[in-house]
Amino acid sequence: MSAAVPRRLIVVTAVHGPSAMFLPEAHKSLCAQELPADWEWHWVIQEDGRTDEVRPYVPDDARVTFRQGRPGGPGVARTIALAHTEGEYAKILDADDQLTPGALARDLAALEADRAIGWTTSRVLDLLPDGSTAGFPGDPDDGPVERGAVLDFWAANDFRAQVHPATLCVRRDLLLALGGWMALPASEDTGLLLALNSVSRGWFSAEVGLLYRKWEGQATGQSSHIDPAERAARMAVVEARARALGSFGWRYPPATR
């Protein structure tokens, strides 16, 4: 009798040259994850471009797939990476971040326990250049996140969500139904998070699931990211998309007849 085929959790990472040096640490955090006996992870690393800068840092691991493509930003890289995935869930892991022990198992536990939960997030600590970590207040309670709650908080708090899109784990079919990440130069992950929150309930784990690296070269630290005119335009289209989705009456999971 042949062994059962493991179920697969896809980990999706977009990377460009400056952040490639952190891939070995991200891989180390993946290898430390303990999954249920019938599960495995597969890491898809998609370079945002075709250079010689990233490949030397890609781990030599049969569970890792590395792809390249013409540059279009992290949202494009993550979305095109889905072409190389087969699995029920997609977990986001930015190249410069690290998962904490147990993060993947907690994501799976929440999604497997309730089919009406479409996505999960978790608490984050900033990982500072000196190796120390720092948290911040305002996390929601451990448990379900109701439809519209993230959008309402985000709109009322200067476009800052109370859950972090870098911790997202989502049902792959739901992710595809929403078109993947938004076609924006930045905030593409926030756009996806708010779209998900408009059509489905989520889950927040109060246990720390991610170390979010703060470093000089990160994209969110560049001046272009906080340009007032571009930021206003990004936030406008992110909100318009989320509210349009909420107004159409489409829900996940779909109502049974």
PDB file of C-alpha atoms in Angstrom:
ATOM      1  CA  MET A   1       0.000   0.000   0.000  1.00  0.00           C
ATOM      2  CA  SER A   2       1.486   3.346  -1.061  1.00  0.00           C
ATOM      3  CA  ALA A   3       1.936   6.173   1.399  1.00  0.00           C
ATOM      4  CA  ALA A   4      -0.555   9.015   1.372  1.00  0.00           C
ATOM      5  CA  VAL A   5       0.439  12.085  -0.639  1.00  0.00           C
ATOM      6  CA  PRO A   6       1.201  14.955   1.753  1.00  0.00           C
ATOM      7  CA  ARG A   7      -0.927  18.047   1.605  1.00  0.00           C
ATOM      8  CA  ARG A   8       1.030  21.121   0.619  1.00  0.00           C
ATOM      9  CA  LEU A   9       1.355  24.645   1.971  1.00  0.00           C
ATOM     10  CA  ILE A  10       2.913  27.029  -0.547  1.00  0.00           C
ATOM     11  CA  VAL A  11       5.241  29.740   0.738  1.00  0.00           C
ATOM     12  CA  VAL A  12       5.569  32.616  -1.745  1.00  0.00           C
ATOM     13  CA  THR A  13       8.474  35.062  -1.720  1.00  0.00           C
ATOM     14  CA  ALA A  14       9.237  37.958  -4.040  1.00  0.00           C
ATOM     15  CA  VAL A  15      12.880  39.008  -4.043  1.00  0.00           C
ATOM     16  CA  HIS A  16      15.196  41.475  -5.728  1.00  0.00           C
ATOM     17  CA  GLY A  17      18.946  41.904  -5.566  1.00  0.00           C
ATOM     18  CA  PRO A  18      19.321  44.008  -2.409  1.00  0.00           C
ATOM     19  CA  SER A  19      17.155  41.693  -0.275  1.00  0.00           C
ATOM     20  CA  ALA A  20      18.559  38.388  -1.583  1.00  0.00           C
ATOM     21  CA  MET A  21      21.238  38.235   1.137  1.00  0.00           C
ATOM     22  CA  PHE A  22      18.505  37.579   3.708  1.00  0.00           C
ATOM     23  CA  LEU A  23      17.120  34.463   1.967  1.00  0.00           C
ATOM     24  CA  PRO A  24      19.274  32.008   3.989  1.00  0.00           C
ATOM     25  CA  GLU A  25      17.814  33.365   7.246  1.00  0.00           C
ATOM     26  CA  ALA A  26      14.276  33.135   5.878  1.00  0.00           C
ATOM     27  CA  HIS A  27      15.042  29.537   4.860  1.00  0.00           C
ATOM     28  CA  LYS A  28      16.370  28.743   8.329  1.00  0.00           C
ATOM     29  CA  SER A  29      13.091  29.979   9.831  1.00  0.00           C
ATOM     30  CA  LEU A  30      11.151  27.770   7.408  1.00  0.00           C
ATOM     31  CA  CYS A  31      13.205  24.709   8.257  1.00  0.00           C
ATOM     32  CA  ALA A  32      12.412  25.262  11.940  1.00  0.00           C
ATOM     33  CA  GLN A  33       8.659  24.952  11.292  1.00  0.00           C
ATOM     34  CA  GLU A  34       6.904  21.810  12.526  1.00  0.00           C
ATOM     35  CA  LEU A  35       3.852  20.823  10.481  1.00  0.00           C
ATOM     36  CA  PRO A  36       1.260  18.106  11.060  1.00  0.00           C
ATOM     37  CA  ALA A  37       2.392  14.683   9.808  1.00  0.00           C
ATOM     38  CA  ASP A  38       0.321  14.865   6.610  1.00  0.00           C
ATOM     39  CA  TRP A  39       1.575  18.311   5.565  1.00  0.00           C
ATOM     40  CA  GLU A  40       4.653  19.695   3.808  1.00  0.00           C
ATOM     41  CA  TRP A  41       5.771  23.138   2.667  1.00  0.00           C
ATOM     42  CA  HIS A  42       7.084  24.177  -0.737  1.00  0.00           C
ATOM     43  CA  TRP A  43       8.893  27.502  -1.045  1.00  0.00           C
ATOM     44  CA  VAL A  44       8.562  29.396  -4.336  1.00  0.00           C
ATOM     45  CA  ILE A  45      11.076  32.242  -4.664  1.00  0.00           C
ATOM     46  CA  GLN A  46      10.316  34.608  -7.551  1.00  0.00           C
ATOM     47  CA  GLU A  47      12.926  37.167  -8.511  1.00  0.00           C
ATOM     48  CA  ASP A  48      11.500  40.497  -9.634  1.00  0.00           C
ATOM     49  CA  GLY A  49      13.844  40.632 -12.616  1.00  0.00           C
ATOM     50  CA  ARG A  50      16.485  38.534 -14.311  1.00  0.00           C
ATOM     51  CA  THR A  51      19.858  39.208 -12.724  1.00  0.00           C
ATOM     52  CA  ASP A  52      22.789  37.234 -11.340  1.00  0.00           C
ATOM     53  CA  GLU A  53      22.347  38.744  -7.877  1.00  0.00           C
ATOM     54  CA  VAL A  54      19.735  36.433  -6.327  1.00  0.00           C
ATOM     55  CA  ARG A  55      20.575  32.867  -7.349  1.00  0.00           C
ATOM     56  CA  PRO A  56      23.732  32.576  -5.187  1.00  0.00           C
ATOM     57  CA  TYR A  57      21.569  33.052  -2.080  1.00  0.00           C
ATOM     58  CA  VAL A  58      18.856  30.543  -3.023  1.00  0.00           C
ATOM     59  CA  PRO A  59      19.072  27.549  -0.663  1.00  0.00           C
ATOM     60  CA  ASP A  60      19.997  24.162  -2.108  1.00  0.00           C
ATOM     61  CA  ASP A  61      16.826  22.435  -0.975  1.00  0.00           C
ATOM     62  CA  ALA A  62      14.491  20.180  -2.972  1.00  0.00           C
ATOM     63  CA  ARG A  63      11.548  21.980  -1.351  1.00  0.00           C
ATOM     64  CA  VAL A  64      12.597  25.283  -2.937  1.00  0.00           C
ATOM     65  CA  THR A  65      11.710  26.462  -6.453  1.00  0.00           C
ATOM     66  CA  PHE A  66      13.459  29.514  -7.887  1.00  0.00           C
ATOM     67  CA  ARG A  67      12.064  31.465 -10.831  1.00  0.00           C
ATOM     68  CA  GLN A  68      12.903  34.750 -12.563  1.00  0.00           C
ATOM     69  CA  GLY A  69      10.839  37.143 -14.658  1.00  0.00           C
ATOM     70  CA  ARG A  70      10.776  40.635 -16.046  1.00  0.00           C
ATOM     71  CA  PRO A  71      10.553  43.254 -13.280  1.00  0.00           C
ATOM     72  CA  GLY A  72       7.152  44.569 -12.273  1.00  0.00           C
ATOM     73  CA  GLY A  73       7.286  44.966  -8.519  1.00  0.00           C
ATOM     74  CA  PRO A  74       6.644  42.556  -5.638  1.00  0.00           C
ATOM     75  CA  GLY A  75       2.932  42.149  -6.391  1.00  0.00           C
ATOM     76  CA  VAL A  76       3.635  41.030  -9.941  1.00  0.00           C
ATOM     77  CA  ALA A  77       6.391  38.681  -8.762  1.00  0.00           C
ATOM     78  CA  ARG A  78       4.169  37.036  -6.162  1.00  0.00           C
ATOM     79  CA  THR A  79       1.237  36.683  -8.548  1.00  0.00           C
ATOM     80  CA  ILE A  80       3.321  35.127 -11.334  1.00  0.00           C
ATOM     81  CA  ALA A  81       4.823  32.771  -8.747  1.00  0.00           C
ATOM     82  CA  LEU A  82       1.378  31.234  -8.315  1.00  0.00           C
ATOM     83  CA  ALA A  83       1.842  29.610 -11.731  1.00  0.00           C
ATOM     84  CA  HIS A  84       4.456  27.371 -10.128  1.00  0.00           C
ATOM     85  CA  THR A  85       2.411  26.332  -7.111  1.00  0.00           C
ATOM     86  CA  GLU A  86       0.168  23.448  -6.248  1.00  0.00           C
ATOM     87  CA  GLY A  87      -1.367  23.540  -2.810  1.00  0.00           C
ATOM     88  CA  GLU A  88      -4.415  24.507  -0.808  1.00  0.00           C
ATOM     89  CA  TYR A  89      -2.936  27.505   0.964  1.00  0.00           C
ATOM     90  CA  ALA A  90      -0.451  30.261   0.140  1.00  0.00           C
ATOM     91  CA  LYS A  91       1.694  31.791   2.871  1.00  0.00           C
ATOM     92  CA  ILE A  92       3.498  35.083   2.310  1.00  0.00           C
ATOM     93  CA  LEU A  93       7.119  35.401   3.420  1.00  0.00           C
ATOM     94  CA  ASP A  94       9.050  38.474   2.359  1.00  0.00           C
ATOM     95  CA  ALA A  95      12.701  37.775   1.570  1.00  0.00           C
ATOM     96  CA  ASP A  96      14.007  39.870   4.462  1.00  0.00           C
ATOM     97  CA  ASP A  97      11.606  38.550   7.125  1.00  0.00           C
ATOM     98  CA  GLN A  98      11.618  35.460   9.345  1.00  0.00           C
ATOM     99  CA  LEU A  99       8.867  33.164  10.575  1.00  0.00           C
ATOM    100  CA  THR A 100       8.718  32.344  14.272  1.00  0.00           C
ATOM    101  CA  PRO A 101       8.469  28.737  15.480  1.00  0.00           C
ATOM    102  CA  GLY A 102       4.955  27.353  15.111  1.00  0.00           C
ATOM    103  CA  ALA A 103       3.715  30.076  12.745  1.00  0.00           C
ATOM    104  CA  LEU A 104       2.747  27.748   9.892  1.00  0.00           C
ATOM    105  CA  ALA A 105       1.116  25.213  12.178  1.00  0.00           C
ATOM    106  CA  ARG A 106      -1.045  27.940  13.737  1.00  0.00           C
ATOM    107  CA  ASP A 107      -2.094  29.189  10.291  1.00  0.00           C
ATOM    108  CA  LEU A 108      -3.088  25.691   9.232  1.00  0.00           C
ATOM    109  CA  ALA A 109      -4.937  24.999  12.464  1.00  0.00           C
ATOM    110  CA  ALA A 110      -7.138  28.083  12.030  1.00  0.00           C
ATOM    111  CA  LEU A 111      -7.892  27.444   8.357  1.00  0.00           C
ATOM    112  CA  GLU A 112      -8.522  23.733   8.778  1.00  0.00           C
ATOM    113  CA  ALA A 113     -10.803  24.219  11.770  1.00  0.00           C
ATOM    114  CA  ASP A 114     -13.295  26.509  10.011  1.00  0.00           C
ATOM    115  CA  ARG A 115     -14.009  26.490   6.285  1.00  0.00           C
ATOM    116  CA  ALA A 116     -15.582  29.955   6.616  1.00  0.00           C
ATOM    117  CA  ILE A 117     -12.197  31.455   7.531  1.00  0.00           C
ATOM    118  CA  GLY A 118     -10.557  32.591   4.291  1.00  0.00           C
ATOM    119  CA  TRP A 119      -7.246  33.933   5.587  1.00  0.00           C
ATOM    120  CA  THR A 120      -5.081  34.336   8.662  1.00  0.00           C
ATOM    121  CA  THR A 121      -2.693  36.937  10.066  1.00  0.00           C
ATOM    122  CA  SER A 122      -0.600  37.098  13.220  1.00  0.00           C
ATOM    123  CA  ARG A 123       1.231  39.407  15.582  1.00  0.00           C
ATOM    124  CA  VAL A 124       4.478  40.946  14.312  1.00  0.00           C
ATOM    125  CA  LEU A 125       7.659  42.131  15.967  1.00  0.00           C
ATOM    126  CA  ASP A 126      10.043  44.511  14.235  1.00  0.00           C
ATOM    127  CA  LEU A 127      13.522  43.005  13.885  1.00  0.00           C
ATOM    128  CA  LEU A 128      15.943  45.896  14.349  1.00  0.00           C
ATOM    129  CA  PRO A 129      19.467  46.143  12.873  1.00  0.00           C
ATOM    130  CA  ASP A 130      21.091  45.366  16.238  1.00  0.00           C
ATOM    131  CA  GLY A 131      19.147  42.095  16.487  1.00  0.00           C
ATOM    132  CA  SER A 132      16.670  43.316  19.085  1.00  0.00           C
ATOM    133  CA  THR A 133      12.923  43.241  18.543  1.00  0.00           C
ATOM    134  CA  ALA A 134      10.167  45.729  19.202  1.00  0.00           C
ATOM    135  CA  GLY A 135       6.417  45.338  19.334  1.00  0.00           C
ATOM    136  CA  PHE A 136       3.666  47.890  19.080  1.00  0.00           C
ATOM    137  CA  PRO A 137       0.208  48.227  20.641  1.00  0.00           C
ATOM    138  CA  GLY A 138      -3.173  47.909  18.989  1.00  0.00           C
ATOM    139  CA  ASP A 139      -3.347  44.245  18.021  1.00  0.00           C
ATOM    140  CA  PRO A 140      -6.873  42.813  17.888  1.00  0.00           C
ATOM    141  CA  ASP A 141      -7.946  39.953  20.120  1.00  0.00           C
ATOM    142  CA  ASP A 142      -6.913  36.436  19.257  1.00  0.00           C
ATOM    143  CA  GLY A 143      -9.631  34.902  17.095  1.00  0.00           C
ATOM    144  CA  PRO A 144     -11.891  35.680  14.144  1.00  0.00           C
ATOM    145  CA  VAL A 145     -11.680  38.947  12.207  1.00  0.00           C
ATOM    146  CA  GLU A 146     -15.103  39.875  10.882  1.00  0.00           C
ATOM    147  CA  ARG A 147     -15.730  41.084   7.354  1.00  0.00           C
ATOM    148  CA  GLY A 148     -15.124  44.815   7.014  1.00  0.00           C
ATOM    149  CA  ALA A 149     -13.317  45.196  10.348  1.00  0.00           C
ATOM    150  CA  VAL A 150      -9.856  45.703   8.852  1.00  0.00           C
ATOM    151  CA  LEU A 151     -11.149  48.127   6.217  1.00  0.00           C
ATOM    152  CA  ASP A 152     -13.000  50.223   8.797  1.00  0.00           C
ATOM    153  CA  PHE A 153      -9.975  50.415  11.107  1.00  0.00           C
ATOM    154  CA  TRP A 154      -7.636  51.198   8.210  1.00  0.00           C
ATOM    155  CA  ALA A 155      -9.828  54.034   6.915  1.00  0.00           C
ATOM    156  CA  ALA A 156     -10.142  55.569  10.397  1.00  0.00           C
ATOM    157  CA  ASN A 157      -6.419  55.340  11.275  1.00  0.00           C
ATOM    158  CA  ASP A 158      -4.495  57.063   8.499  1.00  0.00           C
ATOM    159  CA  PHE A 159      -4.539  53.973   6.266  1.00  0.00           C
ATOM    160  CA  ARG A 160      -2.851  51.697   8.778  1.00  0.00           C
ATOM    161  CA  ALA A 161      -4.347  48.256   9.297  1.00  0.00           C
ATOM    162  CA  GLN A 162      -4.433  46.609  12.722  1.00  0.00           C
ATOM    163  CA  VAL A 163      -3.188  43.329  11.209  1.00  0.00           C
ATOM    164  CA  HIS A 164      -0.075  43.016   9.047  1.00  0.00           C
ATOM    165  CA  PRO A 165      -0.333  41.853   5.409  1.00  0.00           C
ATOM    166  CA  ALA A 166       3.197  40.403   5.552  1.00  0.00           C
ATOM    167  CA  THR A 167       1.828  37.647   7.838  1.00  0.00           C
ATOM    168  CA  LEU A 168      -0.952  36.602   5.473  1.00  0.00           C
ATOM    169  CA  CYS A 169      -1.836  32.959   4.861  1.00  0.00           C
ATOM    170  CA  VAL A 170      -4.751  32.534   2.462  1.00  0.00           C
ATOM    171  CA  ARG A 171      -6.752  29.874   0.698  1.00  0.00           C
ATOM    172  CA  ARG A 172      -5.204  29.640  -2.758  1.00  0.00           C
ATOM    173  CA  ASP A 173      -8.532  29.495  -4.600  1.00  0.00           C
ATOM    174  CA  LEU A 174      -9.710  32.651  -2.828  1.00  0.00           C
ATOM    175  CA  LEU A 175      -6.423  34.392  -3.615  1.00  0.00           C
ATOM    176  CA  LEU A 176      -6.801  33.546  -7.301  1.00  0.00           C
ATOM    177  CA  ALA A 177     -10.464  34.576  -7.369  1.00  0.00           C
ATOM    178  CA  LEU A 178      -9.427  38.072  -6.228  1.00  0.00           C
ATOM    179  CA  GLY A 179      -6.732  38.314  -8.906  1.00  0.00           C
ATOM    180  CA  GLY A 180      -3.712  38.010  -6.620  1.00  0.00           C
ATOM    181  CA  TRP A 181      -1.929  41.162  -5.518  1.00  0.00           C
ATOM    182  CA  MET A 182      -2.915  44.618  -6.695  1.00  0.00           C
ATOM    183  CA  ALA A 183      -1.158  46.230  -9.660  1.00  0.00           C
ATOM    184  CA  LEU A 184       0.377  49.016  -7.568  1.00  0.00           C
ATOM    185  CA  PRO A 185       3.979  50.199  -7.092  1.00  0.00           C
ATOM    186  CA  ALA A 186       3.548  49.654  -3.335  1.00  0.00           C
ATOM    187  CA  SER A 187       0.791  48.743  -0.830  1.00  0.00           C
ATOM    188  CA  GLU A 188      -0.133  45.830  -3.106  1.00  0.00           C
ATOM    189  CA  ASP A 189      -0.238  43.542  -0.070  1.00  0.00           C
ATOM    190  CA  THR A 190      -2.488  45.916   1.876  1.00  0.00           C
ATOM    191  CA  GLY A 191      -4.780  46.046  -1.147  1.00  0.00           C
ATOM    192  CA  LEU A 192      -5.073  42.265  -1.139  1.00  0.00           C
ATOM    193  CA  LEU A 193      -5.650  42.165   2.629  1.00  0.00           C
ATOM    194  CA  LEU A 194      -8.518  44.668   2.438  1.00  0.00           C
ATOM    195  CA  ALA A 195     -10.058  42.861  -0.537  1.00  0.00           C
ATOM    196  CA  LEU A 196      -9.964  39.611   1.417  1.00  0.00           C
ATOM    197  CA  ASN A 197     -11.515  41.292   4.439  1.00  0.00           C
ATOM    198  CA  SER A 198     -14.329  42.638   2.272  1.00  0.00           C
ATOM    199  CA  VAL A 199     -15.451  39.188   1.152  1.00  0.00           C
ATOM    200  CA  SER A 200     -14.466  36.782   3.921  1.00  0.00           C
ATOM    201  CA  ARG A 201     -13.830  36.375   7.617  1.00  0.00           C
ATOM    202  CA  GLY A 202     -10.240  36.056   8.723  1.00  0.00           C
ATOM    203  CA  TRP A 203      -8.295  35.009  11.793  1.00  0.00           C
ATOM    204  CA  PHE A 204      -5.715  36.769  13.939  1.00  0.00           C
ATOM    205  CA  SER A 205      -3.215  34.892  16.075  1.00  0.00           C
ATOM    206  CA  ALA A 206      -1.983  36.889  19.057  1.00  0.00           C
ATOM    207  CA  GLU A 207       1.187  34.792  19.145  1.00  0.00           C
ATOM    208  CA  VAL A 208       4.080  36.365  17.273  1.00  0.00           C
ATOM    209  CA  GLY A 209       4.249  34.833  13.807  1.00  0.00           C
ATOM    210  CA  LEU A 210       6.774  37.043  12.036  1.00  0.00           C
ATOM    211  CA  LEU A 211       9.930  39.035  12.605  1.00  0.00           C
ATOM    212  CA  TYR A 212       9.659  42.034  10.275  1.00  0.00           C
ATOM    213  CA  ARG A 213      13.152  43.224   9.435  1.00  0.00           C
ATOM    214  CA  LYS A 214      13.914  46.928   9.565  1.00  0.00           C
ATOM    215  CA  TRP A 215      16.924  47.797   7.415  1.00  0.00           C
ATOM    216  CA  GLU A 216      18.218  50.594   5.270  1.00  0.00           C
ATOM    217  CA  GLY A 217      17.469  48.995   1.908  1.00  0.00           C
ATOM    218  CA  GLN A 218      13.866  47.882   2.472  1.00  0.00           C
ATOM    219  CA  ALA A 219      11.357  49.156  -0.075  1.00  0.00           C
ATOM    220  CA  THR A 220       9.004  50.655   2.505  1.00  0.00           C
ATOM    221  CA  GLY A 221      11.837  52.799   3.828  1.00  0.00           C
ATOM    222  CA  GLN A 222      12.474  54.598   0.559  1.00  0.00           C
ATOM    223  CA  SER A 223      11.321  58.172  -0.052  1.00  0.00           C
ATOM    224  CA  SER A 224       9.203  57.133  -3.034  1.00  0.00           C
ATOM    225  CA  HIS A 225       7.086  54.961  -0.738  1.00  0.00           C
ATOM    226  CA  ILE A 226       5.885  57.952   1.273  1.00  0.00           C
ATOM    227  CA  ASP A 227       5.524  60.440  -1.588  1.00  0.00           C
ATOM    228  CA  PRO A 228       2.242  62.173  -0.606  1.00  0.00           C
ATOM    229  CA  ALA A 229       0.683  62.259  -4.086  1.00  0.00           C
ATOM    230  CA  GLU A 230       1.441  58.645  -4.892  1.00  0.00           C
ATOM    231  CA  ARG A 231       0.401  57.456  -1.431  1.00  0.00           C
ATOM    232  CA  ALA A 232      -2.947  59.240  -1.734  1.00  0.00           C
ATOM    233  CA  ALA A 233      -3.540  57.635  -5.129  1.00  0.00           C
ATOM    234  CA  ARG A 234      -2.624  54.160  -3.856  1.00  0.00           C
ATOM    235  CA  MET A 235      -4.887  54.462  -0.844  1.00  0.00           C
ATOM    236  CA  ALA A 236      -7.766  55.750  -2.969  1.00  0.00           C
ATOM    237  CA  VAL A 237      -7.718  52.779  -5.329  1.00  0.00           C
ATOM    238  CA  VAL A 238      -7.152  50.281  -2.505  1.00  0.00           C
ATOM    239  CA  GLU A 239     -10.199  51.587  -0.660  1.00  0.00           C
ATOM    240  CA  ALA A 240     -12.348  51.832  -3.798  1.00  0.00           C
ATOM    241  CA  ARG A 241     -11.614  48.211  -4.698  1.00  0.00           C
ATOM    242  CA  ALA A 242     -12.381  46.938  -1.216  1.00  0.00           C
ATOM    243  CA  ARG A 243     -15.647  48.865  -0.953  1.00  0.00           C
ATOM    244  CA  ALA A 244     -16.738  47.786  -4.430  1.00  0.00           C
ATOM    245  CA  LEU A 245     -16.155  44.152  -3.516  1.00  0.00           C
ATOM    246  CA  GLY A 246     -18.131  44.634  -0.329  1.00  0.00           C
ATOM    247  CA  SER A 247     -21.050  46.191  -2.196  1.00  0.00           C
ATOM    248  CA  PHE A 248     -21.466  43.418  -4.754  1.00  0.00           C
ATOM    249  CA  GLY A 249     -22.699  40.844  -2.264  1.00  0.00           C
ATOM    250  CA  TRP A 250     -20.156  38.185  -3.216  1.00  0.00           C
ATOM    251  CA  ARG A 251     -18.975  36.271  -0.172  1.00  0.00           C
ATOM    252  CA  TYR A 252     -16.534  33.522   0.722  1.00  0.00           C
ATOM    253  CA  PRO A 253     -17.476  30.803   1.209  1.00  0.00           C
ATOM    254  CA  PRO A 254     -20.300  31.032  -1.326  1.00  0.00           C
ATOM    255  CA  ALA A 255     -23.775  30.414   0.030  1.00  0.00           C
ATOM    256  CA  THR A 256     -25.022  26.888  -0.473  1.00  0.00           C
ATOM    257  CA  ARG A 257     -28.268  26.444  -2.367  1.00  0.00           C
TER     258      ARG A 257
END
